[in-house]
Amino acid sequence: MSEIGRDRRGAWRAALACMVTLAVAMGLGRFAFTPMLPIMLHEGKLELAAGGVLASLNYLGYFLGALSCAAIGIKASSMVRGGLAATAALLIGMGLLHSFTSWGVLRTAAGVMSAWVFVFASGWGLRRLSETNAPTLAGVIYTGPGIGIAMTGLLGGVLGRWGSEAGWIGLGILAIVLVAVIWRVFDDGERAPVGGGAAPAPAAAAREAGSAADRSDAIWLVAFYGLAGFGYIITATFLPVIARQALPGSPWPDFFWPLFGLAIIPGALIGARAPTHWDNRLLLAGAYALQALGVVLSVAWPSIAGFALGSLLLGMPFTAITLFAMRDARRLRGNAAAGLIGYATASYGVGQIIGPLFAAPLAQRTGSFQLPLLVAAAALALGAVLFALVWSKSRRAIAD
């Protein structure tokens, strides 16, 4: 086989392995709780407010895991394999253990694992694509969360017909099978870790932001990115519950969550191909606006068509928002962007933690998610307006 042929094959191996990796870590390990929650509520194992706490504990774990990545000195392949194995075990544990405390520990640990796997698999995969001259396959990697979410939505409800225990254990077994398929791929092109295996932290010699405008833009990026975490997470956590309240007796509520996951796939591929000269702040404003509209539709048009369209509008920009935010961080900090990316990720994580803690108790008291959803949509709309204003201000400053 020619060198080019080997590179192309290696690139696709890496991209597809990382796609499956993110499907397991994010779609199953992190978001399987969404389709399993209504089953656990129906069985009387949880109340809605307690479900919100478990969801926020998972997002807290993700937040802590993301913050810890820069300090980890283990090679990427070991972190990915260990995180995937732990994710499968934690899913099975949700079916074998039965106390709220044990579930809280498991969901927190699952959040940590999903962050570690996401960061280290992304770093490993993007490096392999660079080595094999195929950077455009990055979009394939980031379809993984959507594929995993679709799988949890379609399989969670089916497995849950035998009870939530069977659902969790079945998803854990699926994770084991998927991990076994890709396990050996992470031997490809392995090299010793440099600076912790994750994105290198800014060194003392790294360049500082060149202007007061850059520093101001960095602050706004961190602040506004948190609005996205809060704005999408209420729907992403409670969508099947919300749909069942609006459409009692309908078979459709179980399909809106996998539809959300499927919408992520084209969004990831399209977002990865957005021209780099397009302004990231305007792209973020547009993506926030689409998600805000998707959230509003579930309140203003609580029908099969409204939930379906809302799921599509919420899902398509999901990965693109992360991509555009990371691109803007690199615009502001260049190769020293790791610190700014870390702060932005932390802000997003805080928004995710607050969302379920705010929404679940309020919905339980009022019997409806309408008010929490309207607040979430307002947060996304505010983020869209603020990004557009910052872009407009920068354009005026350049013109002057």
XYZ file of N, CA and C in Angstrom, residues 308-400:
279
model
N -40.679 18.061 17.446
C -39.735 17.537 16.451
C -38.863 18.662 15.896
N -39.492 19.769 15.496
C -38.716 20.887 14.967
C -37.823 21.491 16.036
N -38.347 21.586 17.253
C -37.536 22.110 18.351
C -36.317 21.248 18.623
N -36.474 19.929 18.559
C -35.341 19.023 18.778
C -34.274 19.205 17.705
N -34.704 19.388 16.460
C -33.755 19.606 15.369
C -32.994 20.920 15.556
N -33.713 21.984 15.904
C -33.077 23.296 16.056
C -32.145 23.335 17.267
N -32.468 22.580 18.294
C -31.594 22.531 19.471
C -30.362 21.682 19.203
N -30.534 20.594 18.440
C -29.431 19.660 18.234
C -28.414 20.113 17.211
N -28.857 20.690 16.098
C -27.913 21.015 15.023
C -26.772 21.931 15.470
N -27.029 22.984 16.259
C -25.907 23.848 16.648
C -25.114 23.341 17.853
N -25.484 22.196 18.416
C -24.922 21.757 19.696
C -23.398 21.660 19.645
N -22.862 20.896 18.713
C -21.411 20.761 18.589
C -20.802 21.983 17.931
N -21.540 22.609 17.008
C -21.015 23.782 16.314
C -20.701 24.911 17.289
N -21.514 25.079 18.329
C -21.268 26.127 19.312
C -19.908 25.916 19.980
N -19.621 24.674 20.365
C -18.317 24.384 20.965
C -17.186 24.674 19.982
N -17.357 24.245 18.741
C -16.322 24.464 17.727
C -16.066 25.949 17.512
N -17.123 26.756 17.360
C -16.941 28.181 17.103
C -16.318 28.890 18.309
N -16.694 28.474 19.529
C -16.103 29.080 20.719
C -14.612 28.759 20.820
N -14.236 27.515 20.505
C -12.826 27.153 20.556
C -12.033 27.895 19.470
N -12.644 28.077 18.312
C -11.985 28.828 17.248
C -11.779 30.289 17.661
N -12.752 30.849 18.363
C -12.605 32.243 18.781
C -11.525 32.378 19.843
N -11.415 31.363 20.708
C -10.334 31.387 21.694
C -8.969 31.380 21.002
N -8.840 30.600 19.935
C -7.581 30.579 19.195
C -7.348 31.890 18.446
N -8.415 32.541 18.019
C -8.254 33.865 17.396
C -7.658 34.855 18.383
N -8.074 34.745 19.639
C -7.641 35.703 20.655
C -6.292 35.353 21.259
N -5.977 34.061 21.352
C -4.760 33.650 22.067
C -3.795 32.829 21.212
N -4.166 32.482 19.989
C -3.282 31.697 19.142
C -2.968 30.355 19.766
N -1.693 29.950 19.716
C -1.293 28.653 20.260
C -1.306 28.627 21.788
N -1.517 29.781 22.413
C -1.597 29.848 23.874
C -3.049 29.902 24.340
N -3.947 29.283 23.578
C -5.380 29.397 23.863
C -5.868 28.429 24.932
N -5.023 27.507 25.393
C -5.502 26.461 26.307
C -6.117 27.041 27.576
N -5.511 28.076 28.126
C -6.041 28.669 29.342
C -7.423 29.266 29.132
N -7.583 30.015 28.034
C -8.883 30.624 27.743
C -9.925 29.552 27.462
N -9.542 28.493 26.749
C -10.476 27.384 26.496
C -10.911 26.758 27.819
N -9.967 26.618 28.748
C -10.305 26.053 30.049
C -11.304 26.911 30.805
N -11.097 28.230 30.815
C -12.037 29.123 31.488
C -13.416 29.072 30.832
N -13.441 29.058 29.492
C -14.723 28.999 28.789
C -15.457 27.692 29.086
N -14.722 26.581 29.085
C -15.326 25.286 29.395
C -15.881 25.265 30.815
N -15.146 25.881 31.741
C -15.624 25.957 33.123
C -16.917 26.764 33.206
N -16.991 27.879 32.470
C -18.201 28.702 32.456
C -19.388 27.907 31.905
N -19.165 27.181 30.824
C -20.197 26.332 30.227
C -20.651 25.282 31.241
N -19.687 24.706 31.950
C -20.008 23.689 32.944
C -20.847 24.234 34.082
N -20.550 25.454 34.524
C -21.348 26.062 35.589
C -22.794 26.243 35.131
N -22.970 26.689 33.871
C -24.320 26.832 33.341
C -25.070 25.514 33.337
N -24.383 24.425 32.975
C -25.013 23.094 32.958
C -25.397 22.640 34.359
N -24.572 22.965 35.340
C -24.866 22.556 36.715
C -26.099 23.290 37.242
N -26.169 24.594 36.964
C -27.259 25.414 37.490
C -28.601 25.037 36.857
N -28.592 24.695 35.545
C -29.842 24.470 34.824
C -30.796 23.490 35.484
N -30.396 22.220 35.687
C -31.320 21.262 36.303
C -31.695 21.615 37.740
N -30.760 22.199 38.503
C -31.061 22.582 39.880
C -32.116 23.683 39.922
N -32.118 24.540 38.911
C -33.130 25.592 38.811
C -34.449 25.034 38.295
N -34.394 24.190 37.262
C -35.607 23.796 36.553
C -36.431 22.755 37.293
N -35.776 21.713 37.827
C -36.531 20.583 38.378
C -37.399 20.967 39.574
N -36.870 21.675 40.593
C -37.746 22.038 41.718
C -38.890 22.949 41.292
N -38.613 23.888 40.377
C -39.660 24.800 39.915
C -40.744 24.042 39.155
N -40.328 23.104 38.290
C -41.303 22.304 37.547
C -42.106 21.412 38.476
N -41.473 20.894 39.514
C -42.181 20.026 40.450
C -43.224 20.821 41.229
N -42.909 22.078 41.574
C -43.861 22.906 42.318
C -45.020 23.362 41.438
N -44.723 23.737 40.208
C -45.747 24.303 39.326
C -46.438 23.266 38.457
N -45.838 22.079 38.334
C -46.401 21.045 37.472
C -46.123 21.255 36.004
N -45.186 22.155 35.672
C -44.910 22.457 34.267
C -43.475 22.958 34.118
N -42.894 22.672 32.955
C -41.561 23.177 32.633
C -41.610 24.482 31.833
N -42.792 25.083 31.690
C -42.908 26.254 30.830
C -41.996 27.389 31.279
N -42.047 27.751 32.544
C -41.239 28.879 33.018
C -39.741 28.594 32.921
N -39.235 27.431 33.387
C -37.806 27.148 33.206
C -37.370 27.184 31.742
N -38.209 26.685 30.841
C -37.847 26.684 29.419
C -37.803 28.102 28.861
N -38.728 28.944 29.276
C -38.714 30.327 28.807
C -37.479 31.061 29.324
N -37.086 30.786 30.551
C -35.858 31.392 31.082
C -34.642 30.906 30.296
N -34.619 29.608 29.981
C -33.511 29.054 29.200
C -33.445 29.692 27.821
N -34.605 29.825 27.168
C -34.631 30.453 25.849
C -34.178 31.904 25.928
N -34.573 32.601 26.995
C -34.154 33.997 27.168
C -32.644 34.091 27.335
N -32.053 33.126 28.052
C -30.593 33.134 28.235
C -29.880 32.957 26.899
N -30.385 32.050 26.062
C -29.783 31.846 24.745
C -29.976 33.073 23.848
N -31.175 33.658 23.877
C -31.428 34.855 23.078
C -30.529 36.008 23.533
N -30.349 36.141 24.837
C -29.454 37.174 25.359
C -28.030 36.958 24.866
N -27.577 35.699 24.899
C -26.240 35.399 24.400
C -26.089 35.763 22.936
N -27.116 35.482 22.122
C -27.070 35.819 20.694
C -26.943 37.322 20.503
N -27.745 38.076 21.238
C -27.703 39.543 21.118
C -26.353 40.087 21.563
N -25.835 39.571 22.665
C -24.573 40.081 23.197
C -23.406 39.779 22.262
N -23.359 38.575 21.694
C -22.302 38.264 20.725
C -22.394 39.193 19.510
N -23.628 39.451 19.039
C -23.800 40.350 17.895
C -23.360 41.769 18.246
N -23.643 42.216 19.471
C -23.234 43.564 19.882
C -21.721 43.684 19.979
N -21.063 42.650 20.533
C -19.598 42.684 20.632
C -18.979 42.704 19.237
N -19.528 41.917 18.322
C -19.037 41.927 16.940
C -19.216 43.299 16.312
N -20.409 43.895 16.502
C -20.691 45.208 15.921
C -19.751 46.272 16.493
N -19.506 46.203 17.789
C -18.600 47.165 18.423
C -17.197 47.037 17.866
N -16.738 45.811 17.654
C -15.386 45.617 17.112
C -15.285 46.125 15.689
N -16.356 45.963 14.911
C -16.343 46.459 13.543
C -16.260 47.978 13.513
N -16.994 48.623 14.421
C -16.950 50.092 14.483
C -15.562 50.575 14.898
N -14.948 49.826 15.832
C -13.611 50.220 16.287
C -12.596 50.110 15.157
N -12.718 49.075 14.331
C -11.819 48.918 13.182
C -12.035 50.035 12.169
N -13.323 50.382 11.955
C -13.642 51.449 10.985
C -13.102 52.794 11.431
N -13.124 53.019 12.768
C -12.606 54.290 13.290
C -11.085 54.342 13.250
